Coordinates of C-alpha atoms in Angstrom, one line a residue:
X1 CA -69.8 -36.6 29.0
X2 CA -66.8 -35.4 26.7
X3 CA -66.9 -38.6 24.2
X4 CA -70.1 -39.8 23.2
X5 CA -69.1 -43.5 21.9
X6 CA -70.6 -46.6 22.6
X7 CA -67.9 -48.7 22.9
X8 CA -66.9 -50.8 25.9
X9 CA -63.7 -49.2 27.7
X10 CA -60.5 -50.4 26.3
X11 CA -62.3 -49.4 23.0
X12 CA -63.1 -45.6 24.0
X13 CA -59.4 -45.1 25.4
X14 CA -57.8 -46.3 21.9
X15 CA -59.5 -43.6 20.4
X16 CA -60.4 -41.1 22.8
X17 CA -58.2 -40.1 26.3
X18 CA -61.2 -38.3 27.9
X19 CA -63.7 -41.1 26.6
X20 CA -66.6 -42.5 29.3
X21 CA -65.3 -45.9 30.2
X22 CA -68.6 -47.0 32.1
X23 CA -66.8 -48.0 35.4
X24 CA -69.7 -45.9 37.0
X25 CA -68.2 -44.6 39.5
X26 CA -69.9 -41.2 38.5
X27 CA -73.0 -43.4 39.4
X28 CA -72.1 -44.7 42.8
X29 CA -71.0 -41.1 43.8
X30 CA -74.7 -39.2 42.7
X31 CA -76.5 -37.8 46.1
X32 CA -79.3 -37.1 43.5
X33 CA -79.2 -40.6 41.7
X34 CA -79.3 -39.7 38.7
X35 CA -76.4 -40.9 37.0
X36 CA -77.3 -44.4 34.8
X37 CA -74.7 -46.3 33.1
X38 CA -76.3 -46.7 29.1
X39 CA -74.2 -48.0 26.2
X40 CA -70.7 -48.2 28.0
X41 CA -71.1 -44.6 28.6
X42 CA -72.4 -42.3 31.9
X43 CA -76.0 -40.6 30.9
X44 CA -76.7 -37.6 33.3
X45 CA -80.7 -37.1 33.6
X46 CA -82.2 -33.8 34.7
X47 CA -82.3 -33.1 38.1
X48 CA -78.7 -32.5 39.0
X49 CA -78.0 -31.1 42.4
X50 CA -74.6 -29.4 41.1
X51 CA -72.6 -31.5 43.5
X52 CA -69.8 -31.9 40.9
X53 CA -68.6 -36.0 42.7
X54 CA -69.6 -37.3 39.1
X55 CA -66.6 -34.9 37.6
X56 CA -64.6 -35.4 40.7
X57 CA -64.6 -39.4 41.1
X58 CA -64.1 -40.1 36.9
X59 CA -61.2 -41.3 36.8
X60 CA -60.4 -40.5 33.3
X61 CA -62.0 -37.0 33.6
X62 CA -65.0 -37.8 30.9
X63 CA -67.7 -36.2 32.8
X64 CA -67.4 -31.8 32.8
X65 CA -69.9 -29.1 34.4
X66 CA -70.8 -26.5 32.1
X67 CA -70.2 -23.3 33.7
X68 CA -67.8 -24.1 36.4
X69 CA -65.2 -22.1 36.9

């Protein structure tokens, strides 16, 4: 997740454009289920299935794969 603060979402987006706004959508989308909404902000746990629908359904693009191309 690109911005790490722990503010609720109106918050984030003053500050930060590509800031987690904890709609969860990231977390609805997980096959794996692993996706939890902490602190305002989308926490990833181990065991992802490289799907990318977290990245893909964010709506303001917090969530990026390391190495995708």
């Amino acid at each position: 997740v690109s911005c790490v603060s722990k503010d609720k979402g109106a918050v984030v987006m003053k500050a930060c454009k590509a800031g987690c706004i904890g709609c969860g959508k990231c977390a609805q989308s997980c096959p794996a289920q692993i996706i939890r909404i902490r602190e305002h902000k989308a926490k990833i746990h181990r065991g992802c299935i490289r799907c990318y629908c977290c990245h893909e359904m964010c709506p303001v693009k917090a969530i990026h794969i390391r190495g995708r191309v």
